[in-house]
Short mmCIF file of C-alpha atoms in Angstrom, two decimals:
data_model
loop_
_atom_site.label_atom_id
_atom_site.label_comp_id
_atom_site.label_asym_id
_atom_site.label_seq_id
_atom_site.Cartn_x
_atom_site.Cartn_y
_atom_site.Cartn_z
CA UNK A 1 -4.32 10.38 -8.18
CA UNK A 2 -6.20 13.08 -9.89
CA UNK A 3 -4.64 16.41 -11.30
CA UNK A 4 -7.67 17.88 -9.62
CA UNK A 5 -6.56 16.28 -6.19
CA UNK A 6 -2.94 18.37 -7.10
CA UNK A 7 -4.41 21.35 -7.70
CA UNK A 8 -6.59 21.44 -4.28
CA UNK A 9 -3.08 20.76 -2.78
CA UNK A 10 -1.86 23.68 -3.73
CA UNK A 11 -4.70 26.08 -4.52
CA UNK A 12 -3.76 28.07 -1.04
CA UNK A 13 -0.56 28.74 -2.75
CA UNK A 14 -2.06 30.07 -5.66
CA UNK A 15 -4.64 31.65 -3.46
CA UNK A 16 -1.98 33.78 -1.80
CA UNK A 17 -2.26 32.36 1.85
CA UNK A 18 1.59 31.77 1.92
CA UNK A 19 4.36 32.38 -0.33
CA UNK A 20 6.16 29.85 -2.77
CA UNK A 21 8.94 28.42 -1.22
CA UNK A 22 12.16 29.20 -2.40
CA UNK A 23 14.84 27.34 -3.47
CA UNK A 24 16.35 27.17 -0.31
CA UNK A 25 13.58 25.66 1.39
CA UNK A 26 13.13 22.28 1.68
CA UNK A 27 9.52 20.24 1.07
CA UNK A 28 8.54 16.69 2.35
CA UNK A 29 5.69 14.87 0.14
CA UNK A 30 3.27 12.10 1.15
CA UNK A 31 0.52 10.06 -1.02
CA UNK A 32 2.00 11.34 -4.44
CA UNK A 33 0.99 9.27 -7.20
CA UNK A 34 3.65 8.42 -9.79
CA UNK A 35 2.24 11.13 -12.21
CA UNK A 36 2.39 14.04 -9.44
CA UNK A 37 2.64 17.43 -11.13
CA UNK A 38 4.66 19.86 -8.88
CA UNK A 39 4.32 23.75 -10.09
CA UNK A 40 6.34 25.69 -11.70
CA UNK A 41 6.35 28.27 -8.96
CA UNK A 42 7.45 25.88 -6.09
CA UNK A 43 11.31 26.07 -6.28
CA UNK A 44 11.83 24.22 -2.71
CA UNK A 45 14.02 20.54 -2.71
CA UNK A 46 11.50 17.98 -2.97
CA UNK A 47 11.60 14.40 -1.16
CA UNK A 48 9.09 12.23 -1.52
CA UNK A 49 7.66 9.27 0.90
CA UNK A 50 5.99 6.65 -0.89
CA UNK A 51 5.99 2.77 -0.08
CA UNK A 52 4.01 1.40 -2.97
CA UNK A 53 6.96 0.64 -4.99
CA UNK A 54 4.75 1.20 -8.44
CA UNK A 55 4.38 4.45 -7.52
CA UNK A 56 7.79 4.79 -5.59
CA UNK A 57 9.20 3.55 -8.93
CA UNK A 58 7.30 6.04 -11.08
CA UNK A 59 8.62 9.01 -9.26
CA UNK A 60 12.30 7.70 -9.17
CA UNK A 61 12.19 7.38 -12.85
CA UNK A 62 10.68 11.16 -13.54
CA UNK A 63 14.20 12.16 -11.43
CA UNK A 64 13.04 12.98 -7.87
CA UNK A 65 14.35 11.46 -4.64
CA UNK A 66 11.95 9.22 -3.25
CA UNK A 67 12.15 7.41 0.00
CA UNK A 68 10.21 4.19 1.11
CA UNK A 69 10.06 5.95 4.80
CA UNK A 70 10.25 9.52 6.01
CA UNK A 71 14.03 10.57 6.06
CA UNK A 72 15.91 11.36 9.46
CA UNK A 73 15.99 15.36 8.55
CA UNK A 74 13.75 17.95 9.11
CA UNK A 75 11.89 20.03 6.46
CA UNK A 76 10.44 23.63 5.80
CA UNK A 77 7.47 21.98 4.39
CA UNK A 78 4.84 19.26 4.33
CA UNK A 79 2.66 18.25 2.19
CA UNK A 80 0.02 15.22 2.40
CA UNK A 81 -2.06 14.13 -0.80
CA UNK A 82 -4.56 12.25 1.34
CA UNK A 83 -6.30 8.84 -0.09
CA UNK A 84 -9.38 6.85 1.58
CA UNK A 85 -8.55 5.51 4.44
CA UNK A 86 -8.93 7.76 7.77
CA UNK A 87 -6.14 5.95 9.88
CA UNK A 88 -3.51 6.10 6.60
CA UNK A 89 -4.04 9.60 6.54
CA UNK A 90 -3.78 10.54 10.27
CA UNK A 91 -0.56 8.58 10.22
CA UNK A 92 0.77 10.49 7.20
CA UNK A 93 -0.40 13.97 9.53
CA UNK A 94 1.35 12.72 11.92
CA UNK A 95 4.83 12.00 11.00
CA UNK A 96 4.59 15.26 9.04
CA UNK A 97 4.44 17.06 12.35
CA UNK A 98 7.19 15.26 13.67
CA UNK A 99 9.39 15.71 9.84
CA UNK A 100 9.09 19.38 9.33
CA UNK A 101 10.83 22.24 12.14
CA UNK A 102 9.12 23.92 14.93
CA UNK A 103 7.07 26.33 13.16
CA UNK A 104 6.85 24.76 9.99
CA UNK A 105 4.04 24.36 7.62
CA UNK A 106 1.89 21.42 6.49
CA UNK A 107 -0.71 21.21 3.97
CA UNK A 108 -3.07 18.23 3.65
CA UNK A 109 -5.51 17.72 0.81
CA UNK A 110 -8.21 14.98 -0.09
CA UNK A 111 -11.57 14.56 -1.78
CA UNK A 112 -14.62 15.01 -0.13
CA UNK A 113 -16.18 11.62 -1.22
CA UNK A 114 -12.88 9.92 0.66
CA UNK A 115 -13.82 11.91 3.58
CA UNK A 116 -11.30 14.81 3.69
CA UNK A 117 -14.03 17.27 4.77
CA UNK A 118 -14.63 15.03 8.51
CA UNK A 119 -11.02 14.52 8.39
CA UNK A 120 -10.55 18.63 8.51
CA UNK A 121 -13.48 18.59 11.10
CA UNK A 122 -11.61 16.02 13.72
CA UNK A 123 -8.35 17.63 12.97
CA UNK A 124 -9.97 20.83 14.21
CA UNK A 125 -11.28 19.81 16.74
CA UNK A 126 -8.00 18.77 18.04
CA UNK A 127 -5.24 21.34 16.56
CA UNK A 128 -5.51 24.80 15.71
CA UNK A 129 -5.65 24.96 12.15
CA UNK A 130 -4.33 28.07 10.08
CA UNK A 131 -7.36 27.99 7.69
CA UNK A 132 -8.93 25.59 5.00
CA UNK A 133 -10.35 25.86 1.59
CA UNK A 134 -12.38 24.01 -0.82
CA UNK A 135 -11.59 23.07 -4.30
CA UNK A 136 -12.46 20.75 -7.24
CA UNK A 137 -14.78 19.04 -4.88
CA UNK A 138 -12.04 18.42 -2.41
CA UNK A 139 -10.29 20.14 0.84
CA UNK A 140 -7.17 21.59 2.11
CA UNK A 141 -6.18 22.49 5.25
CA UNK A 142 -3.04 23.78 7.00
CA UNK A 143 -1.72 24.37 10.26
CA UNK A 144 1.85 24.67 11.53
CA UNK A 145 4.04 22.29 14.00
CA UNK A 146 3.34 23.39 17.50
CA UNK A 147 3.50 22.12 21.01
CA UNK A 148 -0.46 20.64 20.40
CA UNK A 149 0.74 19.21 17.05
CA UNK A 150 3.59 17.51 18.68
CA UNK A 151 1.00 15.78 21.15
CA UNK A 152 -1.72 14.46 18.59
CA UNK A 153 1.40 12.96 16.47
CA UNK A 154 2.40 10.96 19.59
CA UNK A 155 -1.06 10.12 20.35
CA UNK A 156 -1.42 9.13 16.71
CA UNK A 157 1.49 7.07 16.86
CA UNK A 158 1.12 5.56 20.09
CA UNK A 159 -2.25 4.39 18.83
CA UNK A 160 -1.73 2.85 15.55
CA UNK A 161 1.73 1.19 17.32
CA UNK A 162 -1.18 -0.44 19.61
CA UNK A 163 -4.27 -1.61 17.51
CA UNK A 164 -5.47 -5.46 17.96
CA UNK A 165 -4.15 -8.17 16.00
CA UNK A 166 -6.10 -9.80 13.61
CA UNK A 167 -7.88 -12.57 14.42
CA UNK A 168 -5.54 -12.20 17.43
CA UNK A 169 -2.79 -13.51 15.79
CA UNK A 170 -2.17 -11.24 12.71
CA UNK A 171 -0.27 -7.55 12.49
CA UNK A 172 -1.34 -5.19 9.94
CA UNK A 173 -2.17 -1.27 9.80
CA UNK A 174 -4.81 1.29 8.00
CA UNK A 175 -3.99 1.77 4.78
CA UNK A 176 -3.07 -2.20 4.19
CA UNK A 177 -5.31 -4.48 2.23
CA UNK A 178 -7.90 -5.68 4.31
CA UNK A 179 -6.17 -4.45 7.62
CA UNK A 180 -8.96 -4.80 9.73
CA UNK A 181 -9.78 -8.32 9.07
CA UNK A 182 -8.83 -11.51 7.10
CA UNK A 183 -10.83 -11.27 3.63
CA UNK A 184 -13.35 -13.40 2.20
CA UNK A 185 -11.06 -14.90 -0.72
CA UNK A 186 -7.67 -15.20 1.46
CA UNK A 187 -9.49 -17.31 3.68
CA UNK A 188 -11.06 -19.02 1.06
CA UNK A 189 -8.20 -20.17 -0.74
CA UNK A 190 -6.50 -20.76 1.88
CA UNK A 191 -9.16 -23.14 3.55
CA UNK A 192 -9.02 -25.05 0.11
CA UNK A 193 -5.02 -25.25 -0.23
CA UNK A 194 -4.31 -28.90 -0.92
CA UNK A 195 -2.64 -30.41 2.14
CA UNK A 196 0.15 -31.76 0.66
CA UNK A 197 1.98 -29.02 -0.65
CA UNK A 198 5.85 -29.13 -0.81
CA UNK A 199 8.72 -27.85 -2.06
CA UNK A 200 9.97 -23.69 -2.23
CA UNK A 201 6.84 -21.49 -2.13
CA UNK A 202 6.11 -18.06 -3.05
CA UNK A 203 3.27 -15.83 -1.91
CA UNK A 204 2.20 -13.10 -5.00
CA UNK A 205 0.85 -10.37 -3.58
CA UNK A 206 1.55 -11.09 0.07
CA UNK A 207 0.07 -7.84 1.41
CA UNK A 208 0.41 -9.00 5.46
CA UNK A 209 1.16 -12.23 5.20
CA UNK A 210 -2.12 -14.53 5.86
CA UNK A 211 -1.44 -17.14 3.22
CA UNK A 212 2.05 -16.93 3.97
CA UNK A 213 1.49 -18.11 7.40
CA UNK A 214 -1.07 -20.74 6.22
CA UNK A 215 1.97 -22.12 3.27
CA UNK A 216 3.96 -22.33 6.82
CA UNK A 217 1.85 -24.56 8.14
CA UNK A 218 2.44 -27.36 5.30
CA UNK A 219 4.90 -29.71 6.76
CA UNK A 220 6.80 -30.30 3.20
CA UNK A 221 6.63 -26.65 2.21
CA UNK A 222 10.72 -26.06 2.41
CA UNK A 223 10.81 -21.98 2.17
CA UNK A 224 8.34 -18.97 1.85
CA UNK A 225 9.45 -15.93 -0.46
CA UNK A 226 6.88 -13.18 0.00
CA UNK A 227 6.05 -11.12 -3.15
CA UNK A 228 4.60 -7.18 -2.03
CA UNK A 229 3.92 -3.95 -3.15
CA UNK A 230 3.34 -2.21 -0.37
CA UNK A 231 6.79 -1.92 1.69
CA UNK A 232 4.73 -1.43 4.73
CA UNK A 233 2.09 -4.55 4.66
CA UNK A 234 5.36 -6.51 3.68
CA UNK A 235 7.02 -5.46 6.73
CA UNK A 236 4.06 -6.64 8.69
CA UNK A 237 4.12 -10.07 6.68
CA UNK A 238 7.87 -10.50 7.58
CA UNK A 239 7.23 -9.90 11.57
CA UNK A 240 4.11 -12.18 11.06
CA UNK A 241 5.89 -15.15 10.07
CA UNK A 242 9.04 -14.48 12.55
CA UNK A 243 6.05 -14.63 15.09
CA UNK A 244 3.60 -17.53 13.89
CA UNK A 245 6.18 -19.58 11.73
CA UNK A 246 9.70 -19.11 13.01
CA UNK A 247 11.02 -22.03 12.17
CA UNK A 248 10.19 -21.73 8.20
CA UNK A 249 12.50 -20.27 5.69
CA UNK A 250 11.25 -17.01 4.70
CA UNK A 251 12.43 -14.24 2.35
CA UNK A 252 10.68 -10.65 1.74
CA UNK A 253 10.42 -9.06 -1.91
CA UNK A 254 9.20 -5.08 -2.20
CA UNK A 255 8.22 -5.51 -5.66
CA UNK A 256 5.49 -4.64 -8.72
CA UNK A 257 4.58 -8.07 -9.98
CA UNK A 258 2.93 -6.81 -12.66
CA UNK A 259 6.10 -4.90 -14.13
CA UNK A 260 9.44 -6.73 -12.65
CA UNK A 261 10.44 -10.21 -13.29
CA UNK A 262 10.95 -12.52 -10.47
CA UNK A 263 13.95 -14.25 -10.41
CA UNK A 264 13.51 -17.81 -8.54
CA UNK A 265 11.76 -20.23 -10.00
CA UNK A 266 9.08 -21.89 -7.28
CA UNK A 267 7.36 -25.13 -6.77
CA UNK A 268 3.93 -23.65 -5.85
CA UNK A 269 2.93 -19.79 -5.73
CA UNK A 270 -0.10 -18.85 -4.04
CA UNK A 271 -1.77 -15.33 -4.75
CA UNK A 272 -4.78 -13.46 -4.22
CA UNK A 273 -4.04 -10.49 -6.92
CA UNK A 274 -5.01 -6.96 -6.86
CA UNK A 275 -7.99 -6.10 -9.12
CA UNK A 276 -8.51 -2.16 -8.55
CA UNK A 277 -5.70 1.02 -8.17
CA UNK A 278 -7.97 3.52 -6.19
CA UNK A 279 -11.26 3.44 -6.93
CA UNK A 280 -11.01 2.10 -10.63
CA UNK A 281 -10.97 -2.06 -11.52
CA UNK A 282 -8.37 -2.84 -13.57
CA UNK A 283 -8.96 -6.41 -14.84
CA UNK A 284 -5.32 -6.11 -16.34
CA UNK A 285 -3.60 -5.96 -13.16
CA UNK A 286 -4.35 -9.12 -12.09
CA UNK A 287 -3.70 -10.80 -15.81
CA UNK A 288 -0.14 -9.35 -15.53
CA UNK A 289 0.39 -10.88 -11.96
CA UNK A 290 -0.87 -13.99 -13.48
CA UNK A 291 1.78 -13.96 -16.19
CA UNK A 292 4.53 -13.31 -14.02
CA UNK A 293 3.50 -16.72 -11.93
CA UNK A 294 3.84 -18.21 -14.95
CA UNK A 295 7.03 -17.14 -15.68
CA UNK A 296 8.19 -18.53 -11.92
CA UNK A 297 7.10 -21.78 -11.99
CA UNK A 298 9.17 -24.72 -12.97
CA UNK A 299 7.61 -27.33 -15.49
CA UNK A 300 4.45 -28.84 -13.63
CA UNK A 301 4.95 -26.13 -11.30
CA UNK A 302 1.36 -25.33 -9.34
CA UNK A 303 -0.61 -21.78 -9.09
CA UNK A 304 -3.38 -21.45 -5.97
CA UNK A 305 -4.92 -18.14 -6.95
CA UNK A 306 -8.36 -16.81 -5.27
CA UNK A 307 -10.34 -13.96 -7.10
CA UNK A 308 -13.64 -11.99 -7.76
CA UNK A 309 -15.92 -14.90 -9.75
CA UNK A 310 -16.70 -12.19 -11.89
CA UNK A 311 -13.11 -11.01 -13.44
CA UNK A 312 -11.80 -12.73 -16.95
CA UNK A 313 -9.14 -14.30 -15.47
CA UNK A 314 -9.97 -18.15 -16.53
CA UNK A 315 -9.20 -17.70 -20.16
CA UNK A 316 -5.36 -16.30 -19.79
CA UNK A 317 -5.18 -19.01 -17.02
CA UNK A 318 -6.12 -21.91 -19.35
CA UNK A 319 -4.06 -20.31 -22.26
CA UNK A 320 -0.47 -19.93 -20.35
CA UNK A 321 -0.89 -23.32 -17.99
CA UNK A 322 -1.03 -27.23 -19.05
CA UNK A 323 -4.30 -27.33 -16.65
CA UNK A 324 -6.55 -25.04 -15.27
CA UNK A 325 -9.33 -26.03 -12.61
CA UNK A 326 -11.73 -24.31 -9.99
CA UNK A 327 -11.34 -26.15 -6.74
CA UNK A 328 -14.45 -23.81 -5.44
CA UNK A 329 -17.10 -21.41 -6.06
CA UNK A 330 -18.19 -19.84 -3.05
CA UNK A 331 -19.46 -15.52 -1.67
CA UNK A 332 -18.52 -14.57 -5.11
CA UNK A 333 -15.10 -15.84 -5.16
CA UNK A 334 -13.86 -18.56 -7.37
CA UNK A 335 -10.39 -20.52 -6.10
CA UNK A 336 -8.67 -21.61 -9.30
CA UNK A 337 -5.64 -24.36 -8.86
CA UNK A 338 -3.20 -24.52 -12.30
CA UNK A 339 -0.74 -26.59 -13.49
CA UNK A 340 2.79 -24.99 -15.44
#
């Protein structure tokens, strides 16, 4: 998240469209990054709702009190730092309108090249809005809970509660990695599993739960511990593989591979590892997932990892594993299967 981004949140603040709130008020966040600067003129309590547990993490440390989920308890204020995608956004509006009290404000902010500006536009077209502004090439808008609010949250709701599963058999919502379909390198790698895996299993990187499902579907494969930053896309994993594997062993882990140590120490670990935070690739991501498999596999332990042909990962595989081997090469993905 950019400071810019912060400073469009609150530039109708500054601007003198509503006052500070005061230390008796009470303010509900969404979409902070773990580097969120609040001002010094903005006294109210702060919560914050944030289920990327880097992030979620971050913000814990710095002292606030961060939830994975919005809190049973109404608020003065909401605000929304909105990211790219449209449906992540209107779910954030929504259970804004339904966190803060009859009357109360919300402010949402995003960058015009993630589409903030049509976002404004459809919100408008929907809910009287109190005003909007543009700054550091972004947007804000307000409005206040109301009787029309209170309907488009339920509609919102309603909606995303409803939206087709994937590949008719999968669960997963906007905001989620690939939530619309299966991607290119899950499906490769897991096309190209060997099929005579066994033994405790861990998925790195789980988001919903696709190559969890296809680990379920080994016959020797004993248990399935999923591996996830994203509380919500794990959430969807778990209810994917109490629907499509119930009979399989499964355990669910909200956690930032590339910062916490994993505890168990697996058989096999599949993963198809994050290479980009927002907009930016970040080769290093994915190199610190790839040491922390390491670290979880038992001696002649095996590593099934999918990812962009083009990202130096092959080097730091062949230096931390006994063998190191590309299984396939195929729509500018490269499957890579290595040996503890």
């Amino acid at each position: 998240m950019s400071l810019p981004l912060v400073n469009t949140l609150f530039h109708p603040f500054y601007a003198g469209e509503f006052e500070y709130p005061g230390a008796e008020k009470t303010c509900l966040v969404f979409g902070a990054h773990r580097d969120f600067q609040k001002p010094a003129e903005f006294n109210a309590k702060w919560t914050f709702v944030q289920s990327f547990k880097p992030d979620f993490a971050g913000l814990e440390k710095r002292g606030f009190d961060v939830r994975d989920s919005a809190p049973d308890e109404t608020f003065d204020v909401a605000l929304i730092l909105a990211g790219k995608h449209r449906g992540q956004n209107e779910r954030w509006l929504a259970q804004a309108v339904q966190h803060v009290k009859p009357d109360g404000l919300i402010v949402l902010a995003g960058g015009k090249t993630e589409g903030a500006a049509s976002l404004r536009k459809r919100i408008e077209s929907e809910l009287p809005l109190g005003g909007h502004l543009s700054k550091n090439h972004g947007v804000v808008f307000w409005l206040k809970r109301s009787a029309e609010a209170d309907a488009f949250a339920q509609a919102v709701i309603a909606q995303q509660q409803s939206l087709p599963l994937i590949d008719a058999r999968f669960e997963a919502a906007p905001g989620m990695f690939s939530y619309e379909r299966i991607d290119i390198g899950s499906r490769l790698l897991a096309d190209n599993l060997p099929k005579q895996l066994h033994g405790v299993a861990a998925d790195f990187c789980a988001g919903w739960g696709y190559l969890s499902v296809a680990l379920a579907q080994q016959e020797a494969v004993a248990r399935v511990d999923m591996f996830e930053a994203d509380r919500l896309a794990l959430e969807a994993a778990e209810r994917n593989m109490q629907r499509l594997a119930p009979a399989m062993e499964i355990s669910a882990h909200w956690c930032d591979l590339t910062s916490e140590k994993v505890e168990r120490i697996y058989d096999l670990i599949v993963m198809n590892p994050p290479f980009h935070e927002g907009r930016a690739a970040d080769p290093l991501l994915g190199q610190s997932v790839i040491r922390t498999a390491a670290a979880a596999l038992k001696p002649r332990g095996r590593l099934f990892m999918v990812a962009n042909k083009g990202l130096p990962y092959e080097p730091l595989l062949k230096s931390m594993f006994a063998s190191c081997d590309t299984l396939i090469e195929d729509k500018g993905y490269r499957v890579y299967a290595a040996v503890r």
